[in-house]
PDB file of C-alpha atoms in Angstrom:
ATOM      1  CA  TRP O 115     -10.443  -1.784   8.325  1.00  0.00           C
ATOM      2  CA  CYS O 116      -8.600  -1.651  11.766  1.00  0.00           C
ATOM      3  CA  SER O 117      -7.804  -5.185  12.934  1.00  0.00           C
ATOM      4  CA  ASP O 118     -10.734  -5.057  15.541  1.00  0.00           C
ATOM      5  CA  GLY O 119     -13.220  -4.154  13.063  1.00  0.00           C
ATOM      6  CA  ARG O 120     -14.433  -0.992  14.314  1.00  0.00           C
ATOM      7  CA  LEU O 121     -12.936   1.636  12.357  1.00  0.00           C
ATOM      8  CA  LEU O 122     -12.547   2.198   8.781  1.00  0.00           C
ATOM      9  CA  ILE O 123     -10.074   4.745   7.029  1.00  0.00           C
ATOM     10  CA  TRP O 124     -11.142   5.799   3.779  1.00  0.00           C
ATOM     11  CA  GLY O 125     -11.873   9.018   1.634  1.00  0.00           C
ATOM     12  CA  SER O 126     -11.850  11.171  -1.380  1.00  0.00           C
ATOM     13  CA  ARG O 127     -13.795  14.444  -1.031  1.00  0.00           C
ATOM     14  CA  ASP O 128     -14.018  17.564  -3.204  1.00  0.00           C
ATOM     15  CA  HIS O 129     -11.025  19.701  -2.435  1.00  0.00           C
ATOM     16  CA  PHE O 130     -10.050  22.981  -3.980  1.00  0.00           C
ATOM     17  CA  TRP O 131      -6.428  22.120  -4.457  1.00  0.00           C
ATOM     18  CA  LYS O 132      -4.896  19.473  -6.969  1.00  0.00           C
ATOM     19  CA  ARG O 133      -5.748  16.234  -5.246  1.00  0.00           C
ATOM     20  CA  ALA O 134      -9.189  15.382  -3.521  1.00  0.00           C
ATOM     21  CA  ASP O 135      -7.899  12.372  -1.777  1.00  0.00           C
ATOM     22  CA  ARG O 136      -8.039  12.739   2.062  1.00  0.00           C
ATOM     23  CA  PHE O 137      -8.216  10.112   4.679  1.00  0.00           C
ATOM     24  CA  PHE O 138     -11.246  10.012   7.136  1.00  0.00           C
ATOM     25  CA  PHE O 139     -11.892   7.570  10.044  1.00  0.00           C
ATOM     26  CA  ILE O 140     -15.303   6.224  10.093  1.00  0.00           C
ATOM     27  CA  GLU O 141     -16.557   4.314  13.099  1.00  0.00           C
ATOM     28  CA  ASN O 142     -18.339   1.364  12.485  1.00  0.00           C
ATOM     29  CA  LYS O 143     -20.591   1.158  15.879  1.00  0.00           C
ATOM     30  CA  PRO O 144     -21.939   3.638  16.759  1.00  0.00           C
ATOM     31  CA  ARG O 145     -22.059   5.549  13.489  1.00  0.00           C
ATOM     32  CA  ALA O 146     -20.478   8.789  13.921  1.00  0.00           C
ATOM     33  CA  GLN O 147     -19.327  11.644  11.840  1.00  0.00           C
ATOM     34  CA  GLU O 148     -16.223  11.287   9.643  1.00  0.00           C
ATOM     35  CA  ARG O 149     -13.011  12.513  10.964  1.00  0.00           C
ATOM     36  CA  LEU O 150     -10.399  13.787   9.024  1.00  0.00           C
ATOM     37  CA  VAL O 151      -6.988  11.960   9.832  1.00  0.00           C
ATOM     38  CA  PHE O 152      -4.509  14.656   8.211  1.00  0.00           C
ATOM     39  CA  ASP O 153      -5.130  17.357   5.633  1.00  0.00           C
ATOM     40  CA  ALA O 154      -2.808  16.121   2.962  1.00  0.00           C
ATOM     41  CA  TYR O 155      -3.595  14.000   0.140  1.00  0.00           C
ATOM     42  CA  GLY O 156      -2.815  10.228  -0.137  1.00  0.00           C
ATOM     43  CA  MET O 157      -4.034   6.948  -1.825  1.00  0.00           C
ATOM     44  CA  ALA O 158      -3.837   3.354  -0.803  1.00  0.00           C
ATOM     45  CA  GLY O 159      -4.062   3.997   3.071  1.00  0.00           C
ATOM     46  CA  ARG O 160      -3.876   1.098   5.328  1.00  0.00           C
ATOM     47  CA  ILE O 161      -3.859   1.076   9.435  1.00  0.00           C
ATOM     48  CA  SER O 162      -1.378  -0.976  10.866  1.00  0.00           C
ATOM     49  CA  PRO O 163      -2.792  -4.246  12.994  1.00  0.00           C
ATOM     50  CA  ASP O 164      -1.706  -2.601  16.017  1.00  0.00           C
ATOM     51  CA  GLY O 165      -3.683   0.486  15.178  1.00  0.00           C
ATOM     52  CA  LYS O 166      -0.858   3.058  15.534  1.00  0.00           C
ATOM     53  CA  THR O 167       0.231   3.582  12.005  1.00  0.00           C
ATOM     54  CA  ILE O 168      -1.006   4.443   8.678  1.00  0.00           C
ATOM     55  CA  LEU O 169       1.003   3.475   5.361  1.00  0.00           C
ATOM     56  CA  PHE O 170      -0.153   5.301   2.148  1.00  0.00           C
ATOM     57  CA  GLN O 171       0.871   6.198  -1.360  1.00  0.00           C
ATOM     58  CA  ARG O 172       1.579   9.641  -2.432  1.00  0.00           C
ATOM     59  CA  ASP O 173       1.993  10.736  -6.017  1.00  0.00           C
ATOM     60  CA  GLY O 174       1.674   8.344  -8.845  1.00  0.00           C
ATOM     61  CA  SER O 175      -1.477   8.013 -10.493  1.00  0.00           C
ATOM     62  CA  ARG O 176      -4.102   5.464  -9.936  1.00  0.00           C
ATOM     63  CA  TRP O 177      -3.152   4.052 -13.393  1.00  0.00           C
ATOM     64  CA  TRP O 178      -0.043   2.152 -13.844  1.00  0.00           C
ATOM     65  CA  ARG O 179       2.838   3.818 -16.209  1.00  0.00           C
ATOM     66  CA  LYS O 180       5.131   0.837 -16.972  1.00  0.00           C
ATOM     67  CA  GLY O 181       8.519   2.273 -17.597  1.00  0.00           C
ATOM     68  CA  TYR O 182       7.884   5.686 -16.116  1.00  0.00           C
ATOM     69  CA  LYS O 183      10.638   7.371 -14.253  1.00  0.00           C
ATOM     70  CA  GLY O 184      10.581  10.881 -12.768  1.00  0.00           C
ATOM     71  CA  SER O 185       9.177  13.172 -10.087  1.00  0.00           C
ATOM     72  CA  ARG O 186       5.476  12.202 -10.165  1.00  0.00           C
ATOM     73  CA  ALA O 187       6.501   8.493  -9.254  1.00  0.00           C
ATOM     74  CA  GLY O 188       4.790   7.131  -6.442  1.00  0.00           C
ATOM     75  CA  GLN O 189       6.281   6.882  -2.818  1.00  0.00           C
ATOM     76  CA  ILE O 190       5.252   5.174   0.403  1.00  0.00           C
ATOM     77  CA  TRP O 191       4.795   7.126   3.378  1.00  0.00           C
ATOM     78  CA  GLN O 192       3.966   6.350   6.994  1.00  0.00           C
ATOM     79  CA  TYR O 193       1.840   8.619   9.363  1.00  0.00           C
ATOM     80  CA  SER O 194       1.979   7.917  13.243  1.00  0.00           C
ATOM     81  CA  ILE O 195      -1.547   8.568  14.487  1.00  0.00           C
ATOM     82  CA  ALA O 196      -0.321   9.253  17.981  1.00  0.00           C
ATOM     83  CA  SER O 197       2.299  11.994  17.013  1.00  0.00           C
ATOM     84  CA  GLY O 198       0.852  13.243  13.749  1.00  0.00           C
ATOM     85  CA  THR O 199       4.189  12.920  12.103  1.00  0.00           C
ATOM     86  CA  PHE O 200       5.270  11.813   8.578  1.00  0.00           C
ATOM     87  CA  THR O 201       8.213   9.389   7.648  1.00  0.00           C
ATOM     88  CA  GLU O 202       8.865   8.704   4.007  1.00  0.00           C
ATOM     89  CA  GLN O 203       9.501   5.007   3.801  1.00  0.00           C
ATOM     90  CA  VAL O 204      10.169   4.349   0.028  1.00  0.00           C
ATOM     91  CA  ARG O 205      11.049   6.582  -2.618  1.00  0.00           C
ATOM     92  CA  GLU O 206      12.248   5.418  -6.138  1.00  0.00           C
ATOM     93  CA  GLU O 207      12.182   7.203  -9.378  1.00  0.00           C
ATOM     94  CA  THR O 208      10.407   4.298 -10.935  1.00  0.00           C
ATOM     95  CA  GLY O 209       7.608   4.276  -8.476  1.00  0.00           C
ATOM     96  CA  SER O 210       6.240   2.319  -5.485  1.00  0.00           C
ATOM     97  CA  ARG O 211       2.705   1.867  -4.484  1.00  0.00           C
ATOM     98  CA  THR O 212       0.110  -0.144  -2.629  1.00  0.00           C
ATOM     99  CA  PRO O 213       1.465  -0.978   0.668  1.00  0.00           C
ATOM    100  CA  ILE O 214       0.040  -3.578   2.916  1.00  0.00           C
ATOM    101  CA  TRP O 215       1.007  -4.354   6.488  1.00  0.00           C
ATOM    102  CA  HIS O 216       2.694  -7.371   7.826  1.00  0.00           C
ATOM    103  CA  PRO O 217       0.795  -8.521  10.849  1.00  0.00           C
ATOM    104  CA  ASP O 218       3.828  -7.530  13.286  1.00  0.00           C
ATOM    105  CA  SER O 219       3.298  -4.083  12.277  1.00  0.00           C
ATOM    106  CA  LYS O 220       6.848  -3.616  11.992  1.00  0.00           C
ATOM    107  CA  GLN O 221       6.998  -4.292   8.282  1.00  0.00           C
ATOM    108  CA  PHE O 222       5.077  -4.203   4.998  1.00  0.00           C
ATOM    109  CA  TYR O 223       4.784  -5.422   1.486  1.00  0.00           C
ATOM    110  CA  TYR O 224       4.539  -3.110  -1.429  1.00  0.00           C
ATOM    111  CA  VAL O 225       4.895  -2.991  -5.226  1.00  0.00           C
ATOM    112  CA  SER O 226       7.804  -1.309  -6.705  1.00  0.00           C
ATOM    113  CA  ALA O 227       9.120  -1.132 -10.338  1.00  0.00           C
ATOM    114  CA  LYS O 228      12.895  -0.770  -9.662  1.00  0.00           C
ATOM    115  CA  SER O 229      13.308  -4.344 -11.145  1.00  0.00           C
ATOM    116  CA  GLY O 230      11.751  -3.389 -14.488  1.00  0.00           C
ATOM    117  CA  ALA O 231       8.405  -4.414 -14.076  1.00  0.00           C
ATOM    118  CA  TYR O 232       6.401  -4.069 -10.878  1.00  0.00           C
ATOM    119  CA  ASN O 233       7.153  -6.688  -8.379  1.00  0.00           C
ATOM    120  CA  LEU O 234       6.284  -7.361  -4.672  1.00  0.00           C
ATOM    121  CA  TRP O 235       8.829  -6.387  -2.072  1.00  0.00           C
ATOM    122  CA  ARG O 236       9.003  -6.298   1.770  1.00  0.00           C
ATOM    123  CA  LYS O 237      10.491  -3.687   3.768  1.00  0.00           C
ATOM    124  CA  ALA O 238      10.988  -3.206   7.760  1.00  0.00           C
ATOM    125  CA  LEU O 239       9.832   0.263   9.027  1.00  0.00           C
ATOM    126  CA  ASP O 240      13.210   0.514  10.799  1.00  0.00           C
ATOM    127  CA  SER O 241      15.525  -0.270   7.526  1.00  0.00           C
ATOM    128  CA  ASP O 242      16.551   1.289   4.388  1.00  0.00           C
ATOM    129  CA  ASP O 243      16.842  -2.155   2.921  1.00  0.00           C
ATOM    130  CA  ALA O 244      13.928  -4.157   1.014  1.00  0.00           C
ATOM    131  CA  GLU O 245      13.493  -7.415  -0.272  1.00  0.00           C
ATOM    132  CA  GLN O 246      12.357  -8.398  -3.670  1.00  0.00           C
ATOM    133  CA  LEU O 247       9.835 -11.393  -3.332  1.00  0.00           C
ATOM    134  CA  THR O 248       8.463 -11.676  -7.080  1.00  0.00           C
ATOM    135  CA  PHE O 249      10.622 -11.698 -10.064  1.00  0.00           C
ATOM    136  CA  PHE O 250       8.074 -11.060 -12.841  1.00  0.00           C
ATOM    137  CA  LYS O 251       9.630  -9.587 -16.150  1.00  0.00           C
ATOM    138  CA  GLU O 252       6.816  -9.549 -18.638  1.00  0.00           C
ATOM    139  CA  ASP O 253       4.389  -7.452 -16.662  1.00  0.00           C
ATOM    140  CA  SER O 254       3.687  -6.210 -13.195  1.00  0.00           C
ATOM    141  CA  VAL O 255       2.005  -7.172  -9.910  1.00  0.00           C
ATOM    142  CA  PHE O 256      -1.331  -5.406  -9.408  1.00  0.00           C
ATOM    143  CA  ASP O 257      -3.371  -5.090  -6.244  1.00  0.00           C
ATOM    144  CA  PRO O 258      -1.705  -6.949  -3.576  1.00  0.00           C
ATOM    145  CA  SER O 259      -4.031  -8.042  -0.575  1.00  0.00           C
ATOM    146  CA  ILE O 260      -3.161  -9.849   2.462  1.00  0.00           C
ATOM    147  CA  SER O 261      -4.868 -12.718   4.153  1.00  0.00           C
ATOM    148  CA  ALA O 262      -6.090 -12.204   7.805  1.00  0.00           C
ATOM    149  CA  ASN O 263      -3.462 -14.359   9.154  1.00  0.00           C
ATOM    150  CA  GLY O 264      -0.742 -12.656   7.222  1.00  0.00           C
ATOM    151  CA  GLN O 265       0.340 -16.150   5.667  1.00  0.00           C
ATOM    152  CA  TYR O 266      -0.542 -15.143   2.143  1.00  0.00           C
ATOM    153  CA  VAL O 267      -0.378 -12.071  -0.216  1.00  0.00           C
ATOM    154  CA  VAL O 268      -2.684 -12.694  -3.100  1.00  0.00           C
ATOM    155  CA  PHE O 269      -2.269 -10.349  -6.333  1.00  0.00           C
ATOM    156  CA  ARG O 270      -3.061 -10.098 -10.142  1.00  0.00           C
ATOM    157  CA  HIS O 271      -0.532 -10.449 -12.628  1.00  0.00           C
ATOM    158  CA  LEU O 272      -1.360 -10.349 -16.276  1.00  0.00           C
ATOM    159  CA  PHE O 273      -5.212 -11.946 -16.132  1.00  0.00           C
ATOM    160  CA  ASP O 274      -4.396 -14.262 -13.676  1.00  0.00           C
ATOM    161  CA  PHE O 275      -4.219 -14.461  -9.652  1.00  0.00           C
ATOM    162  CA  TYR O 276      -1.377 -15.558  -7.972  1.00  0.00           C
ATOM    163  CA  ARG O 277      -0.610 -16.480  -4.065  1.00  0.00           C
ATOM    164  CA  TYR O 278       2.662 -15.588  -2.456  1.00  0.00           C
ATOM    165  CA  ASP O 279       3.214 -17.520   0.702  1.00  0.00           C
ATOM    166  CA  THR O 280       4.859 -15.181   3.167  1.00  0.00           C
ATOM    167  CA  LYS O 281       5.993 -17.934   5.448  1.00  0.00           C
ATOM    168  CA  GLN O 282       7.542 -20.359   2.958  1.00  0.00           C
ATOM    169  CA  GLY O 283       8.663 -17.911   0.444  1.00  0.00           C
ATOM    170  CA  GLY O 284       9.532 -19.168  -3.134  1.00  0.00           C
ATOM    171  CA  LYS O 285       7.777 -18.538  -6.202  1.00  0.00           C
ATOM    172  CA  PRO O 286       4.231 -17.391  -6.218  1.00  0.00           C
ATOM    173  CA  ARG O 287       1.605 -19.985  -7.028  1.00  0.00           C
ATOM    174  CA  LYS O 288      -0.941 -19.138  -9.839  1.00  0.00           C
ATOM    175  CA  LEU O 289      -4.384 -19.694  -8.660  1.00  0.00           C
ATOM    176  CA  LYS O 290      -7.058 -21.686 -10.675  1.00  0.00           C
TER     177      LYS O 290
END
């Protein structure tokens, strides 16, 4: 959802090529016909809080492949809605996935396996550097989601849920 709650980005449609995943804008009120955002595949699309940019994952599968390195590893891409341009934000041979926006629309969180297991990382759009936030070794961080105020990132690790405090930092806390 856009931060104002009027627009949703979603999509998977039948398509003649190798990937059916396309992003569509869907207006909340009034309900209107879906609009194709761009004609290229992507997964895990997220609209920035300022509504100007979309982050999404390309390649990689919907399933996690621990230890995989290669050309099919997921990457994080940025799409500017106004200019229609694409910018690759993260490419690693081990894969990166599931981007989520920081409330300032200038940085984002994502999951990367470059430390061995998939862990949570933060990166600014205008920088090549990223900061590792979690340090799990035995298994990975799955499906991160951020609170409306941006203070907490909640994710699954093994069979438990954890909360990472974006303002305090430190170790994530296991939720009961």
